[in-house]
Amino acid sequence: MIVTKNMAQNSKIDEKKLLLELSQGSELAFTNVYNLYKNNVYSTALRITKSKIQAEEAVQDIFLKIWQNRDALAEVDD
């Protein structure tokens, strides 16, 4: 698949909208963010910790913090 500049811009707009919805308390938006990023977060944590258990805990901790601090996501900009 070829990614065009327009597709990349649409992706950023969709991500911004998703973060705004999450900041307003949308559980669906949170689920979507989790599903989009959990694998990347896990693989990064696994690479750093070299432990599957610690990587799984890191994913839980990170997404819990995102939910707890969701109000700040409305301010996220490029």
Coordinates of N, CA, C and O in Angstrom, one line a residue:
M1 N 0.8 -1.2 0.0 CA 0.0 0.0 0.0 C 0.9 1.2 0.0 O 1.8 1.3 0.8
I2 N 0.6 2.2 -0.8 CA 1.3 3.4 -0.9 C 0.6 4.5 0.0 O -0.6 4.7 -0.1
V3 N 1.4 5.0 0.9 CA 0.9 6.1 1.8 C 1.1 7.4 1.2 O 2.3 7.8 1.0
T4 N 0.1 8.1 0.9 CA 0.3 9.5 0.3 C 0.3 10.5 1.5 O -0.1 10.2 2.6
K5 N 0.7 11.7 1.2 CA 0.7 12.8 2.1 C -0.7 13.0 2.7 O -0.9 13.2 3.8
N6 N -1.7 13.0 1.8 CA -3.1 13.2 2.2 C -3.5 12.1 3.2 O -4.2 12.4 4.2
M7 N -3.1 10.8 2.9 CA -3.5 9.8 3.9 C -2.9 10.0 5.2 O -3.5 9.7 6.2
A8 N -1.6 10.4 5.2 CA -0.9 10.7 6.5 C -1.6 11.8 7.2 O -1.7 11.7 8.5
Q9 N -2.0 12.8 6.5 CA -2.7 14.0 7.2 C -4.1 13.5 7.7 O -4.4 13.9 8.9
N10 N -4.8 12.7 7.0 CA -6.1 12.1 7.5 C -5.9 11.3 8.7 O -6.7 11.3 9.7
S11 N -4.8 10.5 8.8 CA -4.5 9.7 9.9 C -4.2 10.6 11.1 O -4.7 10.3 12.2
K12 N -3.5 11.7 11.0 CA -3.2 12.6 12.1 C -4.5 13.2 12.6 O -4.7 13.4 13.8
I13 N -5.4 13.6 11.6 CA -6.7 14.2 12.0 C -7.5 13.2 12.8 O -8.1 13.5 13.8
D14 N -7.6 11.9 12.3 CA -8.3 10.9 13.0 C -7.8 10.6 14.4 O -8.5 10.4 15.3
E15 N -6.4 10.6 14.5 CA -5.8 10.4 15.8 C -6.1 11.5 16.7 O -6.4 11.3 17.9
K16 N -6.1 12.8 16.2 CA -6.4 13.9 17.0 C -7.9 13.8 17.5 O -8.2 14.1 18.7
K17 N -8.8 13.4 16.6 CA -10.2 13.3 17.0 C -10.3 12.2 18.1 O -11.1 12.3 19.0
L18 N -9.6 11.1 17.9 CA -9.7 10.0 18.8 C -9.2 10.4 20.2 O -9.8 10.1 21.2
L19 N -8.1 11.2 20.2 CA -7.6 11.6 21.5 C -8.5 12.6 22.2 O -8.7 12.6 23.4
L20 N -9.2 13.5 21.4 CA -10.1 14.4 21.9 C -11.3 13.7 22.5 O -11.8 14.0 23.6
E21 N -11.8 12.7 21.8 CA -12.9 11.9 22.4 C -12.5 11.1 23.6 O -13.3 11.1 24.6
L22 N -11.3 10.6 23.7 CA -10.8 10.0 24.9 C -10.7 11.0 26.0 O -11.1 10.7 27.1
S23 N -10.2 12.2 25.7 CA -10.1 13.2 26.8 C -11.5 13.6 27.4 O -11.6 14.0 28.5
Q24 N -12.5 13.3 26.6 CA -13.9 13.6 27.1 C -14.5 12.4 27.8 O -15.7 12.4 28.1
G25 N -13.7 11.3 27.9 CA -14.2 10.2 28.7 C -14.8 9.0 27.9 O -15.4 8.1 28.5
S26 N -14.6 9.0 26.6 CA -15.1 8.0 25.8 C -14.4 6.7 26.0 O -13.2 6.6 25.7
E27 N -15.1 5.7 26.5 CA -14.4 4.4 26.7 C -14.2 3.7 25.3 O -13.2 3.0 25.2
L28 N -15.0 4.0 24.3 CA -14.8 3.4 23.0 C -13.5 4.0 22.4 O -12.7 3.2 21.8
A29 N -13.3 5.3 22.6 CA -12.0 5.9 22.1 C -10.8 5.3 22.8 O -9.8 5.0 22.2
F30 N -10.9 5.1 24.1 CA -9.8 4.5 24.9 C -9.5 3.1 24.3 O -8.4 2.7 24.1
T31 N -10.6 2.3 24.1 CA -10.4 0.9 23.6 C -9.7 1.0 22.2 O -8.8 0.2 21.9
N32 N -10.1 2.0 21.4 CA -9.5 2.1 20.1 C -8.0 2.5 20.2 O -7.1 1.9 19.5
V33 N -7.7 3.4 21.1 CA -6.3 3.8 21.3 C -5.5 2.6 21.8 O -4.4 2.3 21.3
Y34 N -6.1 1.9 22.8 CA -5.4 0.7 23.3 C -5.1 -0.3 22.2 O -4.0 -0.8 22.1
N35 N -6.1 -0.6 21.4 CA -5.9 -1.6 20.3 C -4.9 -1.1 19.2 O -4.2 -1.9 18.7
L36 N -4.8 0.2 19.0 CA -3.9 0.7 18.1 C -2.4 0.7 18.5 O -1.5 0.4 17.8
Y37 N -2.2 0.9 19.8 CA -0.9 1.0 20.4 C -0.4 0.0 21.3 O 0.8 -0.1 21.6
K38 N -1.2 -1.0 21.7 CA -0.8 -2.0 22.7 C 0.4 -2.8 22.2 O 1.3 -3.1 23.0
N39 N 0.4 -3.2 21.0 CA 1.5 -4.0 20.5 C 2.8 -3.3 20.4 O 3.9 -3.8 20.8
N40 N 2.8 -2.0 20.0 CA 4.0 -1.2 20.0 C 4.5 -0.9 21.4 O 5.7 -1.0 21.6
V41 N 3.6 -0.6 22.3 CA 4.0 -0.4 23.7 C 4.6 -1.7 24.3 O 5.7 -1.7 24.9
Y42 N 4.0 -2.8 24.1 CA 4.5 -4.1 24.6 C 5.8 -4.4 24.0 O 6.8 -4.8 24.8
S43 N 6.0 -4.3 22.7 CA 7.3 -4.7 22.1 C 8.4 -3.8 22.6 O 9.5 -4.2 22.8
T44 N 8.1 -2.5 22.8 CA 9.1 -1.6 23.3 C 9.5 -1.9 24.7 O 10.7 -2.0 25.1
A45 N 8.5 -2.2 25.6 CA 8.7 -2.6 26.9 C 9.5 -3.9 27.0 O 10.4 -4.0 27.9
L46 N 9.1 -4.8 26.2 CA 9.8 -6.1 26.2 C 11.3 -5.9 25.8 O 12.2 -6.5 26.4
R47 N 11.6 -5.1 24.8 CA 12.9 -4.8 24.4 C 13.7 -4.2 25.5 O 14.9 -4.5 25.8
I48 N 13.1 -3.3 26.3 CA 13.8 -2.6 27.4 C 14.0 -3.6 28.6 O 15.0 -3.7 29.2
T49 N 12.9 -4.3 29.0 CA 12.9 -5.1 30.2 C 13.4 -6.5 30.0 O 13.8 -7.1 31.0
K50 N 13.3 -7.0 28.8 CA 13.6 -8.4 28.5 C 12.8 -9.4 29.4 O 13.3 -10.5 29.7
S51 N 11.6 -9.0 29.8 CA 10.7 -9.8 30.6 C 9.3 -9.6 30.1 O 8.8 -8.5 30.0
K52 N 8.7 -10.8 29.7 CA 7.3 -10.7 29.3 C 6.4 -10.2 30.3 O 5.5 -9.4 30.1
I53 N 6.6 -10.6 31.6 CA 5.7 -10.2 32.7 C 5.9 -8.7 32.9 O 4.9 -8.0 33.1
Q54 N 7.1 -8.2 33.0 CA 7.3 -6.8 33.2 C 6.7 -6.0 32.0 O 6.2 -4.9 32.2
A55 N 6.9 -6.5 30.8 CA 6.3 -5.8 29.6 C 4.8 -5.7 29.7 O 4.2 -4.7 29.4
E56 N 4.2 -6.8 30.1 CA 2.7 -6.8 30.2 C 2.3 -5.8 31.3 O 1.3 -5.1 31.2
E57 N 3.0 -5.8 32.4 CA 2.7 -4.8 33.5 C 2.9 -3.4 33.0 O 2.1 -2.5 33.4
A58 N 3.9 -3.2 32.2 CA 4.2 -1.8 31.7 C 3.0 -1.4 30.8 O 2.6 -0.2 30.9
V59 N 2.5 -2.3 30.0 CA 1.4 -1.9 29.1 C 0.2 -1.5 30.0 O -0.5 -0.5 29.8
Q60 N -0.1 -2.3 31.0 CA -1.2 -2.0 31.9 C -1.0 -0.7 32.6 O -1.9 0.1 32.7
D61 N 0.2 -0.5 33.1 CA 0.5 0.8 33.8 C 0.4 2.0 32.9 O -0.2 3.0 33.3
I62 N 0.9 1.9 31.7 CA 0.9 3.0 30.8 C -0.6 3.4 30.4 O -0.9 4.5 30.4
F63 N -1.4 2.3 30.0 CA -2.7 2.6 29.6 C -3.6 3.1 30.8 O -4.5 3.9 30.6
L64 N -3.3 2.6 32.0 CA -4.0 3.1 33.2 C -3.7 4.6 33.3 O -4.6 5.4 33.6
K65 N -2.4 5.0 33.2 CA -2.1 6.4 33.3 C -2.7 7.2 32.2 O -3.1 8.4 32.5
I66 N -2.8 6.7 31.0 CA -3.5 7.4 30.0 C -4.9 7.7 30.3 O -5.4 8.8 30.2
W67 N -5.6 6.7 30.8 CA -7.0 6.9 31.2 C -7.1 7.9 32.4 O -8.0 8.7 32.4
Q68 N -6.2 7.7 33.4 CA -6.3 8.6 34.5 C -6.0 10.1 34.2 O -6.5 11.0 34.8
N69 N -5.2 10.3 33.2 CA -4.8 11.6 32.8 C -5.4 12.1 31.5 O -4.9 12.9 30.8
R70 N -6.5 11.5 31.1 CA -7.1 11.7 29.8 C -7.5 13.1 29.5 O -7.5 13.6 28.4
D71 N -7.8 13.9 30.6 CA -8.1 15.3 30.4 C -7.0 16.1 29.6 O -7.3 17.0 28.8
A72 N -5.8 15.7 29.9 CA -4.6 16.4 29.2 C -4.6 16.1 27.7 O -3.9 16.8 27.0
L73 N -5.2 15.1 27.3 CA -5.1 14.7 25.9 C -5.8 15.7 24.9 O -5.4 15.7 23.8
A74 N -6.7 16.5 25.4 CA -7.3 17.5 24.6 C -6.3 18.5 24.1 O -6.5 19.2 23.1
E75 N -5.2 18.7 24.9 CA -4.2 19.6 24.6 C -3.1 19.1 23.6 O -2.2 19.9 23.2
V76 N -3.1 17.8 23.3 CA -2.1 17.2 22.4 C -2.3 17.8 21.0 O -3.3 17.9 20.5
D77 N -1.1 18.2 20.5 CA -1.1 18.8 19.2 C 0.1 18.2 18.4 O 1.1 17.8 19.1
D78 N 0.1 18.2 17.1 CA 1.2 17.7 16.3 C 2.5 17.9 17.0 O 3.5 17.5 17.1

